[in-house]
Amino acid sequence: MSARICLAVATLGLLSRSTFAAPSSSTGHDILPPPPNPEPIKIIELPLPPVAPTREEGACTLDINPRRTGCIAVDPSLQGGTFLPDGNHVIATVNFTGAPAPPDPASVYMGMQMIAVRTNGTTFPNGDTWKCITCGVPDENKEGSEELTEYPQAFKDGRRAMAASNIVDCGDAELTSPECTPDKVHIHPIWWESGSIRELRIHPDNVHLGFSSFTQQNGALGQYAYFGRIVFNPAPKVGEHLSPRYEVVNVTRLFNPDAPQPVEVEGKRLVLNPNAIAVGELHLTTGKVRRLTQHPEYVDPLDISPDDQWAVILDTRGTDRQMWLSGMRGIPPVTDLITTSLTSATRNNGQRRFFVPWLIDYHGDRGSYFGQQINAAGDGTPGSINDPNWNARADPRWSPDGTQITYYQYLVVPPACGGQNPLPCPTSTAPGGRINRLMLATLTSRTPLAPQPIANVPEFIPWGVPVKPGDPLPIRPAPAPGVYTLKGKRSGSARVEIIGDGTTIDTVAVRYDRFSDDGINILRGWENVTVTRLSLSTSRAEWYSDLWSTGETRSSKRTGRGGFHLEIDSLVNIFKANGTMVTTIDGVVYKPPANGT
Ligand SMILES: *[C@@H]1O[C@H](CO)[C@@H](O)[C@H](O)[C@H]1NC(C)=O
Ligand SMILES: *[C@@H]1O[C@H](CO)[C@@H](O)[C@H](O)[C@H]1NC(C)=O
Ligand SMILES: *[C@@H]1O[C@H](CO)[C@@H](O)[C@H](O)[C@H]1NC(C)=O
Ligand SMILES: *[C@@H]1O[C@H](CO)[C@@H](O)[C@H](O)[C@H]1NC(C)=O
Ligand SMILES: *[C@@H]1O[C@H](CO)[C@@H](O)[C@H](O)[C@H]1NC(C)=O
């Protein structure tokens, strides 16, 4: 897990321009500029609709909302989204509750809806700081659509926005304008002939999109990333719902089984390809890969600034959540062949995320620079901006002028706190006891950027594989069982034994002999891991390590007598383990969390 080259869960980041993802010079001798100084950041919580104390009908009383524009639940399933193109609003989806029964006009403020929230302290004409865009949309305007949940994203026309696999469309009216009334709004499904689509991302050109589609292969959950074009079809002829919809056409799968894979075999040698494409940060057109982060903790959601000079990432860095597992550097990602779904699942404890927002410049982690924690200011008290019980969720987002970042957080709730859990459950200090909050960070010393150019993107991504309906899914190639040698780039080698039935690998056993990729850190010892799949999403690892290294640091990673046994359902992510695994870096000792914490 030390060199995180093949996390299938990585976010599909679509870059507006190309420079951020350009490869650094191939000489490897770049003189990188010194890291930036920390900059001033001001953070506020954005207003959300008022909270109804219960989910009972009518719980959203006139006292709570005198304007009768709805209430959200204490647990509103908030998903923060992008800014609208005017930079004065952030869109989000939230669960409304407690509305009166029809025919009361306020009865429409129920369920998952898309809202726009003012970010500049002003209000809509009715006095609210937010506007519900989709409350009251007639049924005939949303046939075939699904619940408005994940990843709300605005189009640049200000008149459309995407959430889950729907496009919310207000015709000629901007979503935030008084002209955009519920009868004008349509919620159109996005339809792909080849399967269900998730984790959609609009390309900055607003006609293409990236998305994931989940798979079940070899008894395990997997996913592939895709790129395609969206085309409106007012009168579909095939499929389940024949209502007007957006269709995904001209699709490229962003995985080519014939291209170099992260781990490959050449005769008796094992070869690692850091440039193999496992969709994460990449140059969409050329497929060139540049590694942006180096910290051993887990990074996942991210957004690149409009000028491609900065990234905001959500990372467990700084929390020590996974240092016991990944803190030792210079270990090649060989056991990762079988452990990534388990190791990446240690990042959360159920609904408790350990994600913190960080700001990192174009050149990424280097030396002692690991970016600037965006919400570092604050006194750590309950409800403060750096209260560790408030955890960020996917995705953070830049404003169009590059001076603001929005992110959102959930407060830890049972069973990740309270009861058997040593972490006492905090009492929410947010309005109405709300357990979700939407945040706005302003980078106060920055000058607003002019609108940025948008790179052209080819219709079909040249390094991917064009797909047609009915095409079979590829299998991710894996090294065949056998004993291989992995040579250190600078010195030493490793003996790698791969055991499996030819379809799935069960065991990877590695012995390092003065192994070094960088000529500085020298790795010795052995590590072997056996992974057993218990269900589509649950697996269990029997892990034995006795690794130590010298060089920049004196480090070790050792399991106790009897090894370390980890079992996680990657859809639930409750930490459950037996035995011990301890990583020590220059005398600092890191141990795994207790079960269920
Ligand atoms: C929204 O709230 C309702 C109850 O008011 C609940 O049944 C539903 O599951 C919630 N939806 C989400 C996505 O949280
Ligand atoms: C705040 O945003 C609204 C909506 O875009 C805009 O009309 C108004 O001028 C903005 N006010 C300030 C002070 O920026
Ligand atoms: C799909 O791609 C082909 C080939 O590039 C192009 O001719 C066609 O116009 C594209 N379809 C749409 C709907 O743009
Ligand atoms: C892995 O290590 C354990 C403990 O030393 C040992 O019992 C087992 O045989 C090893 N497995 C392989 C495949 O080397
Ligand atoms: C812990 O040990 C017990 C008893 O040996 C075993 O039944 C259980 O499955 C183990 N749990 C994990 C996570 O390995």
XYZ file of C-alpha atoms and ligand atoms in Angstrom:
667
model
C 0.000 0.000 0.000
C 3.085 2.216 0.192
C 3.082 3.212 -3.451
C -0.562 3.511 -4.190
C -0.622 2.717 -7.863
C -3.741 0.740 -8.394
C -6.638 1.858 -6.270
C -9.699 0.891 -8.227
C -11.737 3.216 -6.031
C -9.898 6.323 -7.231
C -12.004 9.275 -8.263
C -12.320 9.902 -11.963
C -10.930 13.427 -12.161
C -11.655 15.252 -15.379
C -9.293 18.139 -15.820
C -10.354 21.382 -17.394
C -6.975 22.006 -18.979
C -4.023 19.854 -19.551
C -1.084 21.273 -17.648
C -1.768 19.851 -14.203
C -1.678 16.373 -15.564
C 1.280 16.864 -17.889
C 4.090 14.474 -17.147
C 7.081 15.952 -15.422
C 10.259 15.868 -17.451
C 11.352 12.355 -18.163
C 14.892 13.084 -17.007
C 13.831 12.733 -13.389
C 16.250 15.554 -12.485
C 13.739 18.385 -12.316
C 14.533 21.189 -9.951
C 11.178 21.681 -8.303
C 10.336 25.149 -7.007
C 10.273 25.542 -3.232
C 6.925 24.772 -1.636
C 4.488 27.673 -1.257
C 4.155 29.458 2.074
C 0.940 28.735 3.972
C -1.742 31.204 2.952
C -4.614 32.818 4.879
C -7.874 30.868 4.682
C -11.206 32.030 6.084
C -13.895 29.403 6.658
C -17.609 29.800 7.233
C -20.491 27.367 7.388
C -23.030 27.990 4.636
C -26.690 28.298 5.598
C -28.994 25.345 4.926
C -32.790 25.129 5.262
C -34.045 24.930 8.872
C -34.242 21.560 10.580
C -37.459 19.773 11.544
C -37.009 18.019 14.895
C -38.752 14.838 13.671
C -39.790 13.240 10.407
C -43.497 13.451 11.368
C -45.899 15.021 8.910
C -46.214 18.718 9.779
C -43.065 18.739 11.963
C -41.833 21.637 9.818
C -44.012 24.204 11.593
C -44.549 27.895 10.881
C -42.366 28.646 13.905
C -39.491 26.754 12.337
C -39.972 28.106 8.825
C -42.310 31.104 8.687
C -41.810 31.368 4.896
C -43.147 27.813 4.457
C -40.267 26.802 2.173
C -39.533 23.522 3.881
C -37.310 21.896 6.483
C -34.582 19.327 6.230
C -33.980 16.353 8.503
C -31.491 16.315 11.398
C -29.687 13.768 9.215
C -30.358 15.399 5.828
C -28.092 13.164 3.647
C -26.415 16.336 2.420
C -24.286 16.077 -0.689
C -22.428 19.299 -1.360
C -21.848 20.029 -5.033
C -20.229 22.541 -7.315
C -20.541 26.288 -7.504
C -22.905 27.687 -10.096
C -21.044 29.570 -12.848
C -21.802 32.945 -11.162
C -19.662 31.859 -8.198
C -22.375 33.131 -5.829
C -24.129 29.814 -5.217
C -23.244 26.262 -4.334
C -25.646 23.508 -5.304
C -26.376 20.605 -2.992
C -28.848 17.797 -2.512
C -30.641 17.413 0.846
C -33.493 15.404 2.305
C -36.518 17.566 3.136
C -38.859 16.301 5.785
C -41.791 17.176 8.061
C -43.907 18.834 5.366
C -47.675 19.181 5.861
C -49.981 16.898 3.867
C -51.231 17.938 0.421
C -53.001 20.034 -0.776
C -50.986 22.428 1.422
C -48.569 24.136 -1.007
C -45.702 23.447 1.457
C -46.279 19.693 1.002
C -43.802 19.725 -1.911
C -40.825 20.223 0.426
C -40.215 16.502 0.949
C -37.523 13.980 0.083
C -34.193 14.373 -1.707
C -34.124 17.668 -3.579
C -31.585 19.911 -5.248
C -31.025 23.310 -3.666
C -28.859 26.312 -4.512
C -27.277 28.066 -1.514
C -26.095 31.694 -1.622
C -22.423 32.002 -0.760
C -22.142 35.798 -0.571
C -24.319 36.474 2.453
C -27.292 37.784 0.464
C -30.742 36.238 0.141
C -33.159 35.239 -2.595
C -36.089 37.634 -3.155
C -38.253 35.719 -0.623
C -35.651 36.228 2.110
C -34.271 32.670 2.113
C -30.525 32.043 1.795
C -31.284 29.002 -0.361
C -33.689 27.992 -3.100
C -35.104 24.539 -3.630
C -34.881 23.996 -7.375
C -36.676 20.679 -7.644
C -39.363 20.898 -4.919
C -42.746 20.707 -6.609
C -41.583 19.499 -10.027
C -44.667 17.771 -11.554
C -44.419 13.982 -11.916
C -44.731 14.178 -15.697
C -41.541 16.318 -15.750
C -39.437 13.671 -14.011
C -40.445 10.337 -15.510
C -37.740 7.702 -15.315
C -35.495 9.830 -13.098
C -33.913 8.523 -9.920
C -33.491 9.996 -6.434
C -31.347 13.146 -6.439
C -28.390 12.021 -4.402
C -24.758 11.930 -5.447
C -22.402 14.572 -6.808
C -24.503 17.589 -7.750
C -22.694 19.478 -10.532
C -23.742 22.583 -12.442
C -23.423 23.077 -16.170
C -21.764 26.285 -17.344
C -25.054 27.567 -18.771
C -26.395 27.983 -15.221
C -29.642 26.399 -16.421
C -28.811 22.710 -15.925
C -27.233 20.598 -13.226
C -26.537 16.918 -12.784
C -27.096 14.771 -9.681
C -26.879 10.971 -9.496
C -27.719 9.945 -13.096
C -30.157 12.794 -13.755
C -29.992 16.174 -15.401
C -32.091 18.896 -13.806
C -33.004 21.297 -16.608
C -34.814 24.631 -16.355
C -35.124 25.333 -20.087
C -34.323 28.984 -20.826
C -34.197 30.068 -17.184
C -31.188 30.094 -14.876
C -31.717 27.699 -11.992
C -31.485 30.487 -9.403
C -33.657 33.014 -11.252
C -37.255 33.788 -10.205
C -38.280 32.609 -13.703
C -37.131 29.086 -12.855
C -40.356 27.814 -11.282
C -41.000 24.097 -10.550
C -43.305 23.667 -13.574
C -40.396 24.745 -15.839
C -37.994 22.226 -14.315
C -37.459 18.790 -15.860
C -35.479 15.994 -14.239
C -34.272 13.841 -17.118
C -32.593 10.481 -16.547
C -29.214 9.782 -18.137
C -29.361 6.451 -19.919
C -26.613 4.144 -21.149
C -27.547 1.163 -23.224
C -24.797 -1.015 -21.693
C -25.658 -0.754 -18.017
C -26.174 1.369 -14.954
C -23.873 4.299 -14.470
C -22.547 5.922 -11.295
C -20.105 8.548 -10.120
C -20.816 10.790 -13.075
C -18.571 13.774 -13.779
C -19.368 16.433 -16.343
C -16.376 17.295 -18.503
C -15.627 21.045 -18.514
C -16.763 21.141 -22.163
C -20.237 20.247 -20.832
C -20.985 17.769 -23.622
C -18.843 14.865 -22.438
C -18.900 13.002 -19.165
C -16.894 10.476 -17.217
C -18.572 7.745 -15.190
C -18.084 4.395 -13.499
C -19.921 1.177 -13.991
C -19.686 -1.551 -11.394
C -18.846 -5.162 -12.207
C -18.918 -8.527 -10.511
C -15.961 -10.563 -11.700
C -14.287 -13.588 -10.131
C -16.628 -13.280 -7.154
C -15.589 -9.710 -6.370
C -16.981 -6.222 -6.886
C -15.047 -4.153 -9.354
C -15.499 -1.112 -11.499
C -14.384 0.346 -14.779
C -14.280 4.005 -15.716
C -15.746 5.312 -18.963
C -15.896 8.477 -21.013
C -18.692 9.415 -23.378
C -20.895 12.092 -24.866
C -24.355 13.055 -23.623
C -27.046 13.638 -26.218
C -30.640 14.620 -25.479
C -33.243 12.287 -26.964
C -36.761 13.767 -26.777
C -38.435 10.571 -28.018
C -36.546 7.373 -27.151
C -37.592 4.150 -28.860
C -35.751 1.542 -26.768
C -35.274 0.854 -23.062
C -37.487 0.653 -19.995
C -38.644 4.282 -19.766
C -39.450 5.946 -23.053
C -39.669 9.453 -21.589
C -37.289 12.159 -22.817
C -33.784 11.454 -21.587
C -30.113 12.117 -22.061
C -28.257 9.229 -23.654
C -24.584 8.368 -23.360
C -23.018 7.673 -26.760
C -19.528 7.341 -28.240
C -18.223 5.605 -25.128
C -14.586 4.764 -24.396
C -13.673 2.383 -21.589
C -10.709 3.892 -19.729
C -9.116 0.523 -19.249
C -7.291 -1.486 -21.859
C -6.361 -5.036 -20.867
C -3.718 -5.067 -23.626
C -1.904 -1.985 -22.328
C 0.862 -2.199 -19.691
C -0.598 -3.200 -16.310
C 0.671 -1.991 -12.922
C 2.304 -5.374 -12.235
C 3.498 -7.530 -15.122
C 5.567 -10.625 -15.711
C 8.521 -10.833 -18.108
C 9.800 -14.402 -18.022
C 10.881 -14.993 -14.437
C 10.905 -11.298 -13.617
C 8.155 -9.211 -12.098
C 7.983 -5.656 -13.492
C 6.212 -2.680 -11.931
C 4.884 0.023 -14.257
C 4.222 3.252 -12.379
C 2.871 4.695 -15.650
C 0.224 2.021 -16.060
C -3.192 3.610 -16.135
C -5.414 2.819 -13.206
C -7.840 5.683 -13.531
C -7.049 8.350 -11.052
C -5.089 11.396 -12.010
C -4.175 11.156 -15.633
C -3.974 13.108 -18.792
C -7.210 12.248 -20.497
C -5.927 12.655 -24.037
C -2.449 11.180 -23.876
C -2.916 8.833 -20.932
C 0.313 10.091 -19.375
C 0.367 9.784 -15.618
C 1.966 12.131 -13.100
C 1.935 11.287 -9.436
C 0.648 14.219 -7.390
C 0.699 12.962 -3.827
C 3.295 10.949 -1.949
C 2.026 10.891 1.611
C 1.487 7.301 2.815
C -2.051 7.971 4.068
C -5.113 7.501 1.832
C -6.242 10.116 -0.692
C -9.402 9.849 -2.732
C -11.769 12.746 -3.596
C -10.114 15.719 -5.219
C -10.733 18.767 -7.399
C -8.222 20.679 -9.491
C -8.317 24.495 -9.515
C -9.664 26.217 -12.661
C -6.117 27.272 -13.665
C -4.771 23.757 -13.007
C -2.191 25.091 -10.539
C -3.658 23.695 -7.302
C -5.518 20.691 -6.022
C -7.856 20.330 -3.085
C -7.774 16.751 -1.859
C -9.525 14.804 0.880
C -6.938 12.678 2.617
C -6.443 10.851 5.905
C -2.973 12.463 6.144
C -2.347 14.046 9.491
C -4.850 11.802 11.293
C -2.486 8.780 11.573
C -5.449 6.619 10.612
C -3.419 4.205 8.463
C 0.221 4.805 9.363
C 0.429 1.395 11.080
C -0.218 -0.148 7.668
C 1.298 2.260 5.158
C 3.728 4.476 7.056
C 6.856 2.583 6.047
C 8.201 3.927 2.756
C 10.006 2.254 -0.111
C 8.011 -0.991 -0.127
C 7.101 -1.823 -3.730
C 3.351 -2.397 -4.262
C 3.481 -6.170 -4.635
C 1.123 -7.403 -1.934
C -1.212 -4.690 -3.323
C -2.017 -7.259 -6.031
C -4.505 -8.726 -3.557
C -4.901 -6.278 -0.669
C -6.055 -2.915 -2.078
C -9.762 -3.358 -1.416
C -8.994 -4.310 2.212
C -6.273 -1.753 2.878
C -8.206 1.118 1.318
C -11.263 0.110 3.380
C -9.356 0.867 6.598
C -9.687 4.589 5.813
C -13.191 4.872 7.336
C -14.945 3.412 10.289
C -18.419 2.869 8.911
C -19.970 6.294 8.400
C -17.067 7.938 10.214
C -14.719 9.390 7.649
C -11.213 10.488 8.510
C -10.975 12.758 5.470
C -9.503 16.208 5.964
C -9.304 18.825 3.167
C -5.783 19.801 2.065
C -4.528 22.328 -0.464
C -1.539 21.218 -2.568
C 0.280 23.053 -5.328
C 0.935 21.876 -8.877
C 4.194 20.110 -8.018
C 2.622 18.053 -5.255
C 4.119 16.560 -2.108
C 7.897 17.039 -1.888
C 10.436 17.105 0.864
C 8.647 18.058 4.055
C 5.815 19.762 2.124
C 2.561 17.839 2.304
C 0.255 20.724 1.441
C -1.698 23.015 3.750
C -4.597 21.736 5.805
C -7.495 23.935 4.726
C -9.401 23.795 8.013
C -6.394 23.929 10.357
C -7.476 27.104 12.145
C -9.974 26.717 14.957
C -9.683 25.594 18.551
C -10.764 21.976 18.090
C -13.826 22.444 20.319
C -17.174 20.842 19.380
C -18.458 22.451 16.193
C -15.238 24.355 15.431
C -13.954 24.212 11.868
C -11.247 21.723 12.869
C -13.421 19.629 15.208
C -12.081 16.121 14.402
C -15.580 14.664 14.835
C -16.725 16.481 11.691
C -15.379 14.541 8.677
C -15.293 15.599 5.039
C -17.056 13.657 2.279
C -16.658 13.471 -1.498
C -16.241 15.904 -3.252
C -14.552 19.223 -2.450
C -14.975 21.870 -5.186
C -13.234 25.018 -6.426
C -15.105 28.207 -7.263
C -14.919 29.295 -10.922
C -12.570 32.181 -10.006
C -10.229 29.989 -7.951
C -10.576 31.986 -4.708
C -12.974 29.696 -2.836
C -13.415 26.023 -2.037
C -16.575 24.333 -0.840
C -16.600 21.041 1.008
C -19.051 19.335 3.315
C -18.812 17.293 6.477
C -20.745 14.767 8.552
C -20.616 14.490 12.333
C -19.687 11.081 13.741
C -22.790 9.080 14.790
C -23.397 5.621 16.353
C -22.112 2.946 16.004
C -18.874 4.785 15.136
C -19.259 6.466 18.545
C -21.149 5.747 21.786
C -22.232 2.413 23.262
C -19.401 -0.117 23.089
C -17.299 2.402 21.213
C -14.675 4.277 23.269
C -15.420 7.483 21.322
C -18.305 9.270 23.095
C -20.933 10.614 20.699
C -20.726 14.389 20.370
C -23.821 16.594 20.573
C -24.212 18.611 17.406
C -23.779 22.345 17.835
C -25.137 22.994 14.306
C -28.554 24.659 13.882
C -31.355 22.261 14.852
C -28.798 19.647 15.883
C -28.064 18.953 12.231
C -25.324 16.350 11.662
C -24.254 17.499 8.187
C -22.743 20.863 7.298
C -21.743 22.708 4.130
C -18.527 24.727 4.346
C -16.978 27.575 2.376
C -13.255 28.309 2.511
C -12.044 31.625 1.067
C -8.395 31.955 0.049
C -8.363 35.612 1.028
C -5.004 36.595 -0.473
C -5.814 35.301 -3.952
C -6.820 37.392 -6.943
C -9.887 36.106 -8.805
C -8.960 34.280 -12.001
C -10.347 35.264 -15.376
C -12.454 32.566 -17.057
C -10.104 29.780 -18.080
C -9.880 28.148 -21.527
C -11.203 24.632 -21.900
C -9.038 21.986 -23.529
C -10.419 20.077 -26.464
C -10.957 16.436 -25.787
C -11.072 13.772 -28.491
C -14.430 12.098 -29.075
C -12.843 8.720 -28.308
C -9.941 8.548 -25.847
C -7.029 7.139 -27.869
C -5.515 4.963 -25.134
C -8.867 3.545 -24.050
C -11.106 1.024 -25.752
C -14.220 2.165 -27.683
C -17.194 0.124 -26.474
C -20.379 -0.884 -28.189
C -23.486 -2.325 -26.536
C -23.034 -6.037 -25.867
C -19.232 -5.938 -25.838
C -17.920 -8.366 -23.198
C -16.138 -6.893 -20.190
C -12.410 -7.478 -20.015
C -10.775 -9.241 -17.086
C -8.014 -7.323 -15.349
C -4.893 -9.318 -16.188
C -2.906 -10.582 -13.210
C 0.464 -12.333 -13.027
C 0.233 -16.122 -13.239
C 1.136 -18.188 -10.164
C 4.877 -18.715 -9.876
C 8.079 -17.516 -8.307
C 9.493 -14.272 -9.689
C 12.333 -11.858 -9.103
C 11.681 -8.156 -8.710
C 14.851 -6.126 -9.088
C 15.335 -2.945 -7.068
C 15.830 0.011 -9.440
C 19.079 0.901 -7.656
C 20.075 -2.249 -5.804
C 19.007 -5.565 -4.365
C 16.027 -7.659 -5.294
C 12.941 -9.382 -4.010
C 11.745 -12.935 -4.396
C 8.024 -12.887 -5.066
C 5.902 -16.001 -4.814
C 2.406 -15.782 -6.235
C -0.055 -18.537 -5.358
C -3.476 -18.894 -6.922
C -5.635 -20.908 -9.259
C -4.733 -18.897 -12.355
C -7.891 -16.777 -12.134
C -7.526 -15.247 -8.711
C -4.418 -14.793 -6.606
C -4.746 -15.990 -3.006
C -1.276 -15.427 -1.643
C 1.631 -13.114 -2.315
C 4.797 -13.901 -0.361
C 7.788 -11.552 -0.752
C 11.309 -11.700 0.612
C 13.458 -8.558 0.243
C 17.214 -8.728 -0.034
C 18.738 -5.238 0.368
C 16.048 -3.984 -1.978
C 16.225 -0.309 -3.002
C 14.406 1.682 -5.666
C 15.848 5.053 -4.653
C 19.392 4.132 -3.604
C 18.685 5.700 -0.180
C 16.287 3.406 1.611
C 17.344 -0.227 1.855
C 14.626 -2.785 2.583
C 15.100 -6.204 4.132
C 12.834 -8.902 5.500
C 9.702 -10.600 4.299
C 5.980 -10.125 4.038
C 3.302 -12.546 3.028
C -0.407 -12.094 2.708
C -3.238 -14.491 1.947
C -6.619 -13.044 1.023
C -9.831 -15.054 1.124
C -13.005 -13.692 -0.385
C -16.007 -14.176 1.913
C -18.588 -12.401 -0.263
C -18.696 -10.006 -3.208
C -17.552 -7.138 -1.005
C -16.047 -8.835 2.068
C -12.618 -10.360 2.279
C -10.202 -11.420 4.907
C -6.410 -11.201 5.001
C -3.941 -13.320 6.975
C -0.944 -11.030 7.102
C 2.607 -11.811 8.210
C 5.329 -9.157 8.021
C 8.836 -8.738 9.286
C 10.219 -5.839 7.293
C 12.860 -3.307 8.247
C 14.670 -0.584 6.383
C 17.530 1.828 6.823
C 18.280 5.054 4.982
C 16.311 8.283 5.418
C 14.622 6.657 8.379
C 14.969 3.502 10.422
C 11.635 1.860 9.879
C 9.984 -1.454 10.465
C 6.653 -3.135 9.904
C 6.089 -6.258 11.926
C 3.188 -8.485 12.725
C 3.020 -10.236 16.081
C 3.265 -13.922 16.789
C 0.353 -15.498 14.902
C 0.212 -12.651 12.384
C -2.442 -10.057 11.772
C -5.937 -10.895 10.515
C -8.133 -8.295 8.921
C -11.700 -8.701 7.724
C -13.622 -5.856 6.098
C -16.739 -5.431 3.990
C -15.674 -2.651 1.641
C -19.286 -1.463 1.344
C -19.518 -0.937 5.121
C -15.892 -0.404 6.180
C -16.101 -1.400 9.840
C -12.589 -2.114 11.046
C -12.281 -5.687 12.360
C -8.939 -7.358 13.044
C -7.071 -9.877 15.188
C -3.434 -10.046 16.138
C -1.051 -7.127 15.764
C 0.751 -5.147 13.112
C 3.099 -2.384 14.215
C 4.935 0.155 12.081
C 7.800 2.054 13.642
C 9.420 5.085 11.987
C 12.485 6.463 13.777
C 11.121 5.267 17.098
C 7.548 6.520 16.544
C 5.189 3.572 16.941
C 1.931 3.254 14.990
C -0.676 0.598 15.842
C -3.988 -0.331 14.237
C -7.222 1.084 15.640
C -9.296 -1.066 18.001
C -12.091 -3.066 16.395
C -15.068 -0.927 15.451
C -13.163 2.347 15.887
C -35.071 10.842 3.169
O -35.926 10.820 4.286
C -36.910 9.786 4.252
C -37.810 9.925 5.468
O -38.252 11.251 5.622
C -36.236 8.452 4.251
O -37.201 7.433 4.140
C -35.292 8.365 3.063
O -34.559 7.166 3.139
C -34.318 9.525 3.098
N -33.498 9.470 1.884
C -32.170 9.609 1.907
C -31.444 9.444 0.623
O -31.577 9.862 2.933
C -24.574 38.012 -4.363
O -25.073 37.071 -5.320
C -26.223 37.525 -6.011
C -26.695 36.369 -6.891
O -25.735 36.063 -7.866
C -25.878 38.769 -6.815
O -27.015 39.221 -7.505
C -25.378 39.851 -5.872
O -24.956 40.961 -6.633
C -24.228 39.336 -5.044
N -23.914 40.326 -4.043
C -22.678 40.573 -3.649
C -22.518 41.607 -2.589
O -21.726 39.998 -4.128
C -19.713 10.046 -32.355
O -18.428 9.959 -32.900
C -18.398 10.006 -34.309
C -16.963 9.763 -34.725
O -16.098 10.706 -34.133
C -18.923 11.347 -34.790
O -18.930 11.374 -36.192
C -20.322 11.526 -34.252
O -20.794 12.817 -34.600
C -20.345 11.369 -32.747
N -21.714 11.388 -32.253
C -22.251 12.479 -31.730
C -23.680 12.339 -31.297
O -21.662 13.522 -31.615
C 4.023 -16.876 5.323
O 4.614 -16.676 6.587
C 4.196 -17.566 7.577
C 4.837 -17.165 8.897
O 6.214 -17.141 8.783
C 4.547 -18.990 7.185
O 4.015 -19.858 8.121
C 3.975 -19.318 5.806
O 4.428 -20.545 5.364
C 4.354 -18.252 4.792
N 3.660 -18.516 3.536
C 4.300 -18.550 2.370
C 3.491 -18.830 1.176
O 5.477 -18.325 2.285
C -10.315 -13.420 15.390
O -10.056 -14.672 15.995
C -11.165 -15.528 16.121
C -10.738 -16.762 16.870
O -9.533 -17.266 16.356
C -11.743 -15.834 14.751
O -12.870 -16.647 14.851
C -12.128 -14.543 14.056
O -12.602 -14.789 12.754
C -10.936 -13.617 14.008
N -11.302 -12.336 13.443
C -10.643 -11.798 12.404
C -11.048 -10.452 11.969
O -9.749 -12.374 11.864
